[in-house]
Amino acid sequence: MTGDVMVVLGAGLVLLDYVIKFLALGVLPSNKKPSSAMAWLILILIVPLAGFLIFLVLGRTSLGRGRLARQREADAAIRAATEILPSTTVSEPAYLPSMAILNYNLGALPLQGGNRIDLITGYHDSIAAMTAEVAASRSTVEVEFYITAWDEVTGPFFEALVEATARGVQVRLLVDHLGSRGIPGWDDFVKRLDASDIEWRPMLPVRPLKGDFQRPDLRNHRKILVVDGTVAFMGSQNLIEPGYNKPKNHAAGREWVELVARVDGPTVSALRAVFAKDWFTETHERLAEQVSATKPQSHAGGVTAQVLPSGPGYVTENNLRLFTALIYSAQSRVSLTSPYFVPDEPLLYAVTTAARRGVEVELFVSEEGDQFMVYHAQCSYYQALLEAGVRIHLYPAPAVLHSKHFSIDDDVAVIGSSNMDLRSFALNHEVSMMLTGADIVARFRKVEDDYRALSRELTLEEWGQRSFWQRYLDNTMRLTAALQ
């Protein structure tokens, strides 16, 4: 009898193996990029049962019906609220009007002039500037960060938040659940927040016992601070000390290098609308009326800017469309800064095509990566980039160049939370801001010049000398990056 049972079980497993493979061939390619579908197919064909189970957890980007319904409701409210906002028309360069239309159709937020933009390169300087604005707040403070911690560097900021609540300011805080939970001191952080009058919520919580569960690597990666609806901060920097409270980083002297934009002007309302959408998604509380009621001051001769949200709630991969459209429009120069450069085919083609048609293209990345798999996946693209003529500048270790921005010719710059990788295009909620005008682009050029002065250039000859095992590891990690 035991032998018969074993035979039946063995036959059942063989049948299950073939059924999984058969279904994978017809189901996986649906609504997935070919590279992603192929990566999942390879995994399932090699290890069918385990690959299928992994796909059930990580292979679907749906946020769930309830969350998606709230996002769509919030999008409609934001569109209604922002339709009354004054928009700016531009004519130069020739491609810019179409970029503004693209962004509006994707994200429902207008192109607006009259903004004062300050670029803050110092890690401690940006936290000090945010703290000062909170300390002077009069009505509302809205905070949204992927990674947040209450430590010796951010302590003054959180103390300013608590003091603001004591004088009647309404303080709302959103923190990504898994992004922040992985930082040492999370439990104490939660206790301190709960003991305060700060209204706070975890974003995209993964708490199965409380009925909160979705694909765990769908995260909210945005970094936004809005004070009184009139001043905002956005960019690459998380709300944590520059070594991320990790003893390993401190021992290595590893600190994150960031770029943050302080915004004073009409575009603050757009950033606030992005926060309002995320707040509604997590709390069901509507803030659209508050967004439309506040009128930030417009400054004569200010910078023209447009905010673009993106994420798994959008099927159009908003940030990828903007990035590739701008790079294809470049005529003389493209400068890219991304800590995690793992492009899909459209972005890789845009970058290498620009270089091959004579545009000067440069890429700033860290000399050493802080994330093993992502770093090696990134390295797998260096050969194609270098052969196309892209100049790769390696920012010296142990620093992590975490800034996320790029500039096109002397006309356009983009800054935000989005990396140039598959995760940022498909899995993370991100926010980007397009800025136009020779003055603001010149200020980005100054930042890029400073990076270049500190970096060393990677050559095709040097890259060709790496070992077989280095190539093998890079290519293997490149395959895992496509599992989305």
Tab-separated table of C-alpha atoms in Angstrom:
chain	number	residue	atom	x	y	z
A	1	MET	CA	0.000	0.000	0.000
A	2	THR	CA	2.818	2.377	0.910
A	3	GLY	CA	4.444	1.735	-2.448
A	4	ASP	CA	1.188	2.478	-4.258
A	5	VAL	CA	0.791	5.744	-2.354
A	6	MET	CA	4.310	6.768	-3.275
A	7	VAL	CA	3.622	6.013	-6.917
A	8	VAL	CA	0.433	8.072	-6.856
A	9	LEU	CA	2.186	10.953	-5.095
A	10	GLY	CA	5.041	10.827	-7.560
A	11	ALA	CA	2.649	10.826	-10.506
A	12	GLY	CA	0.714	13.699	-8.939
A	13	LEU	CA	3.865	15.786	-8.524
A	14	VAL	CA	4.881	15.123	-12.127
A	15	LEU	CA	1.410	16.121	-13.297
A	16	LEU	CA	1.484	19.250	-11.113
A	17	ASP	CA	4.895	20.117	-12.554
A	18	TYR	CA	3.528	19.998	-16.104
A	19	VAL	CA	0.336	21.874	-15.200
A	20	ILE	CA	2.289	24.724	-13.580
A	21	LYS	CA	4.608	24.985	-16.586
A	22	PHE	CA	1.682	24.879	-19.018
A	23	LEU	CA	-0.233	27.588	-17.177
A	24	ALA	CA	2.893	29.737	-16.813
A	25	LEU	CA	3.414	29.801	-20.584
A	26	GLY	CA	-0.077	31.178	-21.206
A	27	VAL	CA	-0.610	33.353	-18.146
A	28	LEU	CA	2.695	35.047	-17.301
A	29	PRO	CA	3.115	37.074	-20.531
A	30	SER	CA	-0.233	38.835	-19.929
A	31	ASN	CA	0.246	42.528	-19.036
A	32	LYS	CA	3.935	42.025	-18.311
A	33	LYS	CA	6.980	43.273	-20.134
A	34	PRO	CA	8.689	40.520	-22.142
A	35	SER	CA	11.836	40.717	-19.997
A	36	SER	CA	9.842	40.351	-16.786
A	37	ALA	CA	7.673	37.548	-18.144
A	38	MET	CA	10.741	35.694	-19.412
A	39	ALA	CA	12.483	35.971	-16.031
A	40	TRP	CA	9.455	34.524	-14.252
A	41	LEU	CA	9.132	31.768	-16.856
A	42	ILE	CA	12.761	30.754	-16.399
A	43	LEU	CA	12.329	30.619	-12.627
A	44	ILE	CA	9.150	28.540	-12.854
A	45	LEU	CA	10.537	26.210	-15.517
A	46	ILE	CA	13.614	25.512	-13.348
A	47	VAL	CA	11.800	25.163	-9.998
A	48	PRO	CA	8.089	24.940	-10.860
A	49	LEU	CA	6.444	24.634	-7.442
A	50	ALA	CA	8.766	27.003	-5.575
A	51	GLY	CA	8.764	29.458	-8.483
A	52	PHE	CA	4.971	29.405	-8.624
A	53	LEU	CA	4.689	30.109	-4.891
A	54	ILE	CA	7.164	32.991	-5.172
A	55	PHE	CA	5.164	34.373	-8.084
A	56	LEU	CA	1.971	34.315	-6.016
A	57	VAL	CA	3.677	36.533	-3.415
A	58	LEU	CA	5.868	38.757	-5.587
A	59	GLY	CA	4.633	38.425	-9.151
A	60	ARG	CA	1.514	40.591	-9.084
A	61	THR	CA	1.605	44.374	-8.742
A	62	SER	CA	-2.045	44.818	-7.790
A	63	LEU	CA	-2.604	46.851	-4.626
A	64	GLY	CA	-5.980	45.256	-3.979
A	65	ARG	CA	-9.444	46.425	-4.981
A	66	GLY	CA	-10.088	48.580	-1.931
A	67	ARG	CA	-6.811	50.457	-2.095
A	68	LEU	CA	-7.043	50.928	-5.853
A	69	ALA	CA	-10.586	52.244	-5.512
A	70	ARG	CA	-9.436	54.813	-2.954
A	71	GLN	CA	-6.542	55.831	-5.189
A	72	ARG	CA	-8.865	56.375	-8.130
A	73	GLU	CA	-11.237	58.398	-5.947
A	74	ALA	CA	-8.295	60.472	-4.722
A	75	ASP	CA	-7.066	60.977	-8.307
A	76	ALA	CA	-10.482	62.301	-9.316
A	77	ALA	CA	-10.567	64.659	-6.323
A	78	ILE	CA	-7.054	65.900	-7.039
A	79	ARG	CA	-7.860	66.482	-10.698
A	80	ALA	CA	-10.935	68.495	-9.675
A	81	ALA	CA	-8.934	70.469	-7.118
A	82	THR	CA	-6.010	71.192	-9.436
A	83	GLU	CA	-8.074	72.088	-12.496
A	84	ILE	CA	-8.674	75.501	-10.908
A	85	LEU	CA	-4.968	76.057	-10.309
A	86	PRO	CA	-3.346	78.488	-12.745
A	87	SER	CA	-1.129	76.769	-15.290
A	88	THR	CA	1.810	78.166	-17.228
A	89	THR	CA	2.377	77.812	-20.957
A	90	VAL	CA	5.870	77.437	-22.395
A	91	SER	CA	7.219	77.488	-25.924
A	92	GLU	CA	10.957	76.857	-25.579
A	93	PRO	CA	12.522	74.447	-26.133
A	94	ALA	CA	10.204	73.143	-28.822
A	95	TYR	CA	9.577	69.789	-27.129
A	96	LEU	CA	8.670	71.221	-23.704
A	97	PRO	CA	4.954	71.924	-24.342
A	98	SER	CA	4.419	68.269	-25.226
A	99	MET	CA	6.263	67.214	-22.041
A	100	ALA	CA	3.906	69.369	-19.974
A	101	ILE	CA	0.898	67.786	-21.695
A	102	LEU	CA	2.331	64.314	-21.124
A	103	ASN	CA	2.847	64.977	-17.418
A	104	TYR	CA	-0.621	66.435	-16.998
A	105	ASN	CA	-2.305	63.533	-18.771
A	106	LEU	CA	-0.367	61.079	-16.617
A	107	GLY	CA	-0.530	62.784	-13.224
A	108	ALA	CA	-3.253	65.474	-13.462
A	109	LEU	CA	-0.955	68.196	-12.090
A	110	PRO	CA	-0.279	71.427	-14.027
A	111	LEU	CA	2.907	73.143	-15.120
A	112	GLN	CA	3.231	76.223	-12.894
A	113	GLY	CA	5.573	79.204	-12.916
A	114	GLY	CA	6.605	81.591	-10.172
A	115	ASN	CA	8.491	79.154	-7.934
A	116	ARG	CA	11.564	79.844	-5.870
A	117	ILE	CA	13.693	76.700	-5.855
A	118	ASP	CA	16.673	76.119	-3.584
A	119	LEU	CA	18.881	73.062	-4.045
A	120	ILE	CA	20.302	71.748	-0.772
A	121	THR	CA	23.298	69.413	-1.068
A	122	GLY	CA	24.278	69.115	2.601
A	123	TYR	CA	22.628	66.227	4.468
A	124	HIS	CA	22.480	68.063	7.793
A	125	ASP	CA	21.638	71.334	6.049
A	126	SER	CA	18.444	69.922	4.560
A	127	ILE	CA	17.242	68.553	7.898
A	128	ALA	CA	18.049	71.871	9.556
A	129	ALA	CA	16.117	73.749	6.859
A	130	MET	CA	13.095	71.458	7.256
A	131	THR	CA	13.262	71.817	11.040
A	132	ALA	CA	13.298	75.604	10.770
A	133	GLU	CA	10.190	75.602	8.571
A	134	VAL	CA	8.328	73.313	10.979
A	135	ALA	CA	9.346	75.514	13.902
A	136	ALA	CA	7.762	78.502	12.122
A	137	SER	CA	4.603	76.639	11.018
A	138	ARG	CA	1.220	78.192	11.761
A	139	SER	CA	-1.495	75.819	10.539
A	140	THR	CA	-0.453	72.499	8.990
A	141	VAL	CA	2.586	70.267	8.556
A	142	GLU	CA	2.432	67.244	6.267
A	143	VAL	CA	5.318	64.772	6.302
A	144	GLU	CA	5.769	61.716	4.067
A	145	PHE	CA	8.965	59.678	3.916
A	146	TYR	CA	9.931	56.166	2.882
A	147	ILE	CA	12.433	55.724	5.731
A	148	THR	CA	11.883	57.654	8.942
A	149	ALA	CA	13.646	57.434	12.297
A	150	TRP	CA	13.817	59.542	15.452
A	151	ASP	CA	17.554	59.694	16.128
A	152	GLU	CA	20.266	62.150	17.133
A	153	VAL	CA	20.169	63.893	13.739
A	154	THR	CA	16.405	63.970	13.166
A	155	GLY	CA	15.576	64.520	16.837
A	156	PRO	CA	15.296	68.328	16.502
A	157	PHE	CA	12.906	67.858	13.568
A	158	PHE	CA	10.571	65.594	15.523
A	159	GLU	CA	10.789	67.828	18.566
A	160	ALA	CA	9.720	70.709	16.317
A	161	LEU	CA	6.759	68.612	15.161
A	162	VAL	CA	5.713	67.941	18.752
A	163	GLU	CA	6.081	71.631	19.649
A	164	ALA	CA	3.999	72.530	16.594
A	165	THR	CA	1.135	70.317	17.779
A	166	ALA	CA	1.311	72.011	21.198
A	167	ARG	CA	0.571	75.399	19.618
A	168	GLY	CA	-2.345	74.027	17.583
A	169	VAL	CA	-0.684	73.112	14.292
A	170	GLN	CA	-2.170	69.997	12.687
A	171	VAL	CA	0.699	67.597	11.991
A	172	ARG	CA	0.187	64.574	9.747
A	173	LEU	CA	2.906	61.984	9.196
A	174	LEU	CA	3.112	59.066	6.746
A	175	VAL	CA	5.954	56.547	6.945
A	176	ASP	CA	6.404	53.493	4.759
A	177	HIS	CA	5.759	50.489	6.974
A	178	LEU	CA	8.465	48.101	5.808
A	179	GLY	CA	10.899	50.828	4.745
A	180	SER	CA	10.966	52.284	8.256
A	181	ARG	CA	10.345	49.102	10.236
A	182	GLY	CA	13.681	47.719	9.102
A	183	ILE	CA	15.592	50.540	10.810
A	184	PRO	CA	16.941	49.942	14.353
A	185	GLY	CA	14.758	51.605	16.983
A	186	TRP	CA	11.416	51.130	15.205
A	187	ASP	CA	9.502	49.987	18.299
A	188	ASP	CA	10.710	52.966	20.326
A	189	PHE	CA	9.902	55.258	17.392
A	190	VAL	CA	6.305	54.019	17.331
A	191	LYS	CA	5.954	54.520	21.089
A	192	ARG	CA	7.196	58.100	20.853
A	193	LEU	CA	4.832	58.893	18.009
A	194	ASP	CA	1.883	57.312	19.831
A	195	ALA	CA	2.700	59.368	22.919
A	196	SER	CA	2.580	62.583	20.881
A	197	ASP	CA	-0.295	64.470	19.232
A	198	ILE	CA	1.131	63.776	15.765
A	199	GLU	CA	-1.428	62.088	13.505
A	200	TRP	CA	0.523	59.318	11.862
A	201	ARG	CA	-0.059	56.218	9.756
A	202	PRO	CA	2.170	53.516	8.243
A	203	MET	CA	1.920	53.371	4.459
A	204	LEU	CA	1.201	50.061	2.722
A	205	PRO	CA	1.290	48.142	6.017
A	206	VAL	CA	2.051	44.428	5.922
A	207	ARG	CA	0.247	43.100	8.986
A	208	PRO	CA	-1.521	39.841	8.076
A	209	LEU	CA	-2.880	39.343	11.592
A	210	LYS	CA	-4.629	42.721	11.307
A	211	GLY	CA	-5.926	42.042	7.814
A	212	ASP	CA	-3.321	44.251	6.122
A	213	PHE	CA	-1.479	42.416	3.403
A	214	GLN	CA	-0.340	43.083	-0.146
A	215	ARG	CA	2.732	42.255	-2.156
A	216	PRO	CA	5.425	43.170	0.414
A	217	ASP	CA	7.799	44.849	-2.018
A	218	LEU	CA	5.196	47.338	-3.298
A	219	ARG	CA	6.366	50.342	-1.296
A	220	ASN	CA	5.773	54.080	-0.984
A	221	HIS	CA	9.192	55.576	-1.712
A	222	ARG	CA	8.197	59.277	-1.741
A	223	LYS	CA	9.896	61.990	0.319
A	224	ILE	CA	7.743	65.087	0.834
A	225	LEU	CA	7.374	67.774	3.496
A	226	VAL	CA	4.763	70.539	3.153
A	227	VAL	CA	4.458	73.364	5.686
A	228	ASP	CA	1.349	75.589	5.833
A	229	GLY	CA	0.645	74.691	2.205
A	230	THR	CA	3.178	77.328	1.117
A	231	VAL	CA	6.644	75.759	1.397
A	232	ALA	CA	7.660	72.209	0.507
A	233	PHE	CA	10.721	69.970	0.383
A	234	MET	CA	11.217	66.985	-1.917
A	235	GLY	CA	14.083	64.958	-3.311
A	236	SER	CA	16.132	61.864	-2.537
A	237	GLN	CA	16.763	62.164	1.194
A	238	ASN	CA	15.059	60.044	3.815
A	239	LEU	CA	14.332	61.316	7.318
A	240	ILE	CA	17.153	59.561	9.171
A	241	GLU	CA	20.788	60.146	10.106
A	242	PRO	CA	23.246	59.798	7.169
A	243	GLY	CA	24.492	56.324	8.159
A	244	TYR	CA	20.966	54.923	8.501
A	245	ASN	CA	21.546	53.958	12.138
A	246	LYS	CA	23.473	50.884	11.035
A	247	PRO	CA	26.689	50.089	12.991
A	248	LYS	CA	28.084	48.455	9.848
A	249	ASN	CA	27.765	51.718	7.927
A	250	HIS	CA	29.266	53.720	10.755
A	251	ALA	CA	32.241	51.363	11.027
A	252	ALA	CA	32.878	51.706	7.285
A	253	GLY	CA	32.412	55.485	7.325
A	254	ARG	CA	29.554	55.057	4.867
A	255	GLU	CA	27.197	58.032	4.589
A	256	TRP	CA	24.513	58.893	2.054
A	257	VAL	CA	24.927	61.880	-0.296
A	258	GLU	CA	21.628	63.567	-1.208
A	259	LEU	CA	19.995	66.400	-3.100
A	260	VAL	CA	16.849	68.098	-1.791
A	261	ALA	CA	14.772	70.857	-3.374
A	262	ARG	CA	13.059	73.496	-1.266
A	263	VAL	CA	10.010	74.820	-3.123
A	264	ASP	CA	8.309	78.142	-2.414
A	265	GLY	CA	5.516	78.900	-4.867
A	266	PRO	CA	2.479	77.517	-6.687
A	267	THR	CA	3.982	74.044	-7.218
A	268	VAL	CA	3.730	73.451	-3.472
A	269	SER	CA	0.009	72.820	-4.020
A	270	ALA	CA	0.852	69.988	-6.410
A	271	LEU	CA	3.192	68.346	-3.905
A	272	ARG	CA	0.531	68.758	-1.268
A	273	ALA	CA	-1.985	67.082	-3.571
A	274	VAL	CA	0.302	64.032	-3.783
A	275	PHE	CA	0.445	63.887	0.010
A	276	ALA	CA	-3.339	64.303	0.197
A	277	LYS	CA	-3.825	61.333	-2.096
A	278	ASP	CA	-1.592	59.105	0.012
A	279	TRP	CA	-3.206	60.316	3.241
A	280	PHE	CA	-6.670	59.504	1.913
A	281	THR	CA	-5.512	56.080	0.739
A	282	GLU	CA	-4.297	55.205	4.237
A	283	THR	CA	-6.853	57.030	6.408
A	284	HIS	CA	-9.978	57.673	4.242
A	285	GLU	CA	-9.747	61.350	5.277
A	286	ARG	CA	-10.176	63.827	2.419
A	287	LEU	CA	-7.860	66.836	2.193
A	288	ALA	CA	-8.727	68.079	-1.303
A	289	GLU	CA	-10.573	71.152	-0.003
A	290	GLN	CA	-7.581	72.171	2.103
A	291	VAL	CA	-5.288	71.787	-0.905
A	292	SER	CA	-7.464	73.953	-3.144
A	293	ALA	CA	-8.123	76.555	-0.401
A	294	THR	CA	-4.449	77.455	0.106
A	295	LYS	CA	-2.855	79.759	-2.458
A	296	PRO	CA	0.958	79.760	-2.303
A	297	GLN	CA	2.606	82.992	-3.374
A	298	SER	CA	3.786	83.287	-6.979
A	299	HIS	CA	7.183	84.962	-7.410
A	300	ALA	CA	7.950	87.090	-10.444
A	301	GLY	CA	10.665	85.568	-12.586
A	302	GLY	CA	10.444	82.297	-10.689
A	303	VAL	CA	11.122	78.794	-11.926
A	304	THR	CA	8.494	76.879	-13.882
A	305	ALA	CA	7.878	73.405	-12.430
A	306	GLN	CA	5.550	70.426	-12.713
A	307	VAL	CA	5.052	67.525	-10.318
A	308	LEU	CA	4.524	63.972	-11.566
A	309	PRO	CA	3.451	61.150	-9.220
A	310	SER	CA	3.993	57.541	-10.268
A	311	GLY	CA	3.580	54.071	-8.831
A	312	PRO	CA	1.762	50.742	-9.054
A	313	GLY	CA	-1.574	52.566	-8.878
A	314	TYR	CA	-0.780	53.916	-12.369
A	315	VAL	CA	-0.625	51.435	-15.247
A	316	THR	CA	1.258	53.933	-17.416
A	317	GLU	CA	4.663	53.931	-15.617
A	318	ASN	CA	4.588	57.720	-15.471
A	319	ASN	CA	8.183	58.341	-14.460
A	320	LEU	CA	9.601	56.012	-17.116
A	321	ARG	CA	7.594	57.749	-19.839
A	322	LEU	CA	8.783	61.192	-18.782
A	323	PHE	CA	12.420	60.119	-18.416
A	324	THR	CA	12.626	58.426	-21.810
A	325	ALA	CA	10.727	61.222	-23.590
A	326	LEU	CA	13.119	63.854	-22.230
A	327	ILE	CA	16.237	61.830	-23.041
A	328	TYR	CA	15.057	61.278	-26.624
A	329	SER	CA	14.499	65.050	-26.877
A	330	ALA	CA	18.051	65.950	-25.818
A	331	GLN	CA	20.200	67.659	-28.445
A	332	SER	CA	23.545	68.281	-26.771
A	333	ARG	CA	23.859	66.917	-23.251
A	334	VAL	CA	22.298	64.475	-20.771
A	335	SER	CA	23.564	64.134	-17.199
A	336	LEU	CA	22.071	61.337	-15.092
A	337	THR	CA	22.490	60.693	-11.367
A	338	SER	CA	20.937	57.543	-9.950
A	339	PRO	CA	22.188	55.352	-7.105
A	340	TYR	CA	20.431	52.330	-8.589
A	341	PHE	CA	20.642	52.335	-12.382
A	342	VAL	CA	18.935	49.150	-13.560
A	343	PRO	CA	17.075	50.279	-16.700
A	344	ASP	CA	14.520	48.345	-18.652
A	345	GLU	CA	14.793	48.203	-22.440
A	346	PRO	CA	13.044	51.543	-23.199
A	347	LEU	CA	15.303	53.554	-20.887
A	348	LEU	CA	18.464	51.711	-21.918
A	349	TYR	CA	17.659	52.344	-25.579
A	350	ALA	CA	16.919	56.019	-24.903
A	351	VAL	CA	20.244	56.533	-23.107
A	352	THR	CA	22.412	54.591	-25.561
A	353	THR	CA	20.615	56.055	-28.581
A	354	ALA	CA	21.259	59.562	-27.286
A	355	ALA	CA	24.964	58.768	-26.932
A	356	ARG	CA	25.166	57.198	-30.408
A	357	ARG	CA	23.551	60.220	-32.058
A	358	GLY	CA	26.222	62.524	-30.652
A	359	VAL	CA	24.662	63.733	-27.410
A	360	GLU	CA	27.136	63.944	-24.516
A	361	VAL	CA	25.741	61.496	-21.980
A	362	GLU	CA	27.163	60.959	-18.523
A	363	LEU	CA	26.048	58.805	-15.614
A	364	PHE	CA	26.970	59.307	-11.961
A	365	VAL	CA	26.798	56.205	-9.757
A	366	SER	CA	28.464	55.013	-6.570
A	367	GLU	CA	31.804	53.246	-6.810
A	368	GLU	CA	30.506	50.623	-4.383
A	369	GLY	CA	26.877	49.634	-3.917
A	370	ASP	CA	25.053	49.378	-0.618
A	371	GLN	CA	22.669	46.726	-1.967
A	372	PHE	CA	24.390	43.579	-3.245
A	373	MET	CA	21.859	42.332	-5.797
A	374	VAL	CA	20.948	45.742	-7.184
A	375	TYR	CA	24.592	46.809	-7.461
A	376	HIS	CA	25.573	43.750	-9.486
A	377	ALA	CA	22.478	44.020	-11.679
A	378	GLN	CA	23.485	47.633	-12.326
A	379	CYS	CA	27.032	46.604	-13.245
A	380	SER	CA	25.667	44.266	-15.917
A	381	TYR	CA	24.635	47.337	-17.965
A	382	TYR	CA	28.003	49.109	-17.910
A	383	GLN	CA	29.351	47.300	-20.966
A	384	ALA	CA	26.487	48.409	-23.224
A	385	LEU	CA	26.615	51.952	-21.863
A	386	LEU	CA	30.357	52.320	-22.310
A	387	GLU	CA	30.289	50.849	-25.814
A	388	ALA	CA	27.617	53.379	-26.785
A	389	GLY	CA	29.800	56.241	-25.558
A	390	VAL	CA	28.187	56.964	-22.187
A	391	ARG	CA	30.718	58.314	-19.683
A	392	ILE	CA	30.336	56.631	-16.296
A	393	HIS	CA	31.607	58.511	-13.238
A	394	LEU	CA	32.132	56.496	-10.054
A	395	TYR	CA	31.507	58.490	-6.875
A	396	PRO	CA	34.166	57.437	-4.346
A	397	ALA	CA	33.476	54.858	-1.663
A	398	PRO	CA	32.550	54.568	1.127
A	399	ALA	CA	29.977	57.298	0.353
A	400	VAL	CA	26.682	56.269	-1.243
A	401	LEU	CA	25.628	58.727	-3.940
A	402	HIS	CA	21.895	58.546	-3.280
A	403	SER	CA	20.828	61.694	-5.203
A	404	LYS	CA	18.217	61.166	-7.899
A	405	HIS	CA	18.141	63.789	-10.640
A	406	PHE	CA	19.060	64.471	-14.243
A	407	SER	CA	19.369	67.405	-16.617
A	408	ILE	CA	18.724	67.778	-20.345
A	409	ASP	CA	20.736	70.290	-22.408
A	410	ASP	CA	20.472	73.709	-20.717
A	411	ASP	CA	16.701	73.562	-20.564
A	412	VAL	CA	15.207	70.955	-18.231
A	413	ALA	CA	16.045	69.199	-14.975
A	414	VAL	CA	14.177	66.531	-13.021
A	415	ILE	CA	14.554	65.771	-9.317
A	416	GLY	CA	12.663	63.460	-7.016
A	417	SER	CA	12.530	60.140	-5.204
A	418	SER	CA	12.713	57.909	-8.279
A	419	ASN	CA	15.734	55.843	-9.146
A	420	MET	CA	16.296	54.764	-12.731
A	421	ASP	CA	15.510	51.135	-12.100
A	422	LEU	CA	12.768	48.595	-12.644
A	423	ARG	CA	11.584	48.862	-9.053
A	424	SER	CA	11.043	52.619	-9.221
A	425	PHE	CA	9.161	52.336	-12.509
A	426	ALA	CA	6.795	49.501	-11.567
A	427	LEU	CA	6.789	48.754	-7.832
A	428	ASN	CA	7.391	51.958	-5.874
A	429	HIS	CA	5.189	54.994	-5.383
A	430	GLU	CA	7.452	57.870	-6.441
A	431	VAL	CA	7.253	61.617	-7.005
A	432	SER	CA	9.279	63.597	-9.555
A	433	MET	CA	9.429	67.308	-10.338
A	434	MET	CA	10.333	68.689	-13.769
A	435	LEU	CA	11.978	72.124	-13.700
A	436	THR	CA	12.602	74.380	-16.672
A	437	GLY	CA	14.829	77.358	-17.372
A	438	ALA	CA	18.527	78.026	-17.883
A	439	ASP	CA	19.071	79.343	-14.346
A	440	ILE	CA	17.777	76.293	-12.492
A	441	VAL	CA	19.522	73.906	-14.897
A	442	ALA	CA	22.791	75.796	-14.334
A	443	ARG	CA	22.395	75.129	-10.617
A	444	PHE	CA	21.982	71.427	-11.313
A	445	ARG	CA	25.082	71.623	-13.508
A	446	LYS	CA	27.001	73.007	-10.531
A	447	VAL	CA	25.981	69.969	-8.475
A	448	GLU	CA	27.014	67.664	-11.323
A	449	ASP	CA	30.348	69.481	-11.654
A	450	ASP	CA	30.996	68.885	-7.953
A	451	TYR	CA	30.226	65.172	-8.365
A	452	ARG	CA	32.527	64.953	-11.364
A	453	ALA	CA	35.384	66.603	-9.502
A	454	LEU	CA	35.174	63.966	-6.784
A	455	SER	CA	34.592	60.954	-9.030
A	456	ARG	CA	36.798	58.860	-11.271
A	457	GLU	CA	35.760	57.813	-14.760
A	458	LEU	CA	35.263	54.148	-15.581
A	459	THR	CA	36.762	53.201	-18.949
A	460	LEU	CA	35.746	50.433	-21.334
A	461	GLU	CA	39.268	49.025	-21.144
A	462	GLU	CA	39.148	48.790	-17.353
A	463	TRP	CA	35.692	47.257	-17.405
A	464	GLY	CA	36.764	44.631	-19.929
A	465	GLN	CA	39.379	43.306	-17.500
A	466	ARG	CA	36.944	42.129	-14.829
A	467	SER	CA	36.903	38.420	-14.043
A	468	PHE	CA	34.611	35.751	-15.436
A	469	TRP	CA	32.974	35.319	-12.036
A	470	GLN	CA	32.299	39.047	-11.791
A	471	ARG	CA	30.539	38.919	-15.173
A	472	TYR	CA	28.620	35.811	-14.161
A	473	LEU	CA	27.429	37.383	-10.893
A	474	ASP	CA	26.415	40.626	-12.623
A	475	ASN	CA	24.398	38.801	-15.264
A	476	THR	CA	22.709	36.541	-12.717
A	477	MET	CA	21.622	39.501	-10.623
A	478	ARG	CA	20.395	41.217	-13.786
A	479	LEU	CA	17.991	38.334	-14.299
A	480	THR	CA	16.620	38.628	-10.751
A	481	ALA	CA	16.040	42.366	-11.260
A	482	ALA	CA	13.491	41.572	-13.961
A	483	LEU	CA	11.302	39.565	-11.546
A	484	GLN	CA	8.593	42.176	-11.109
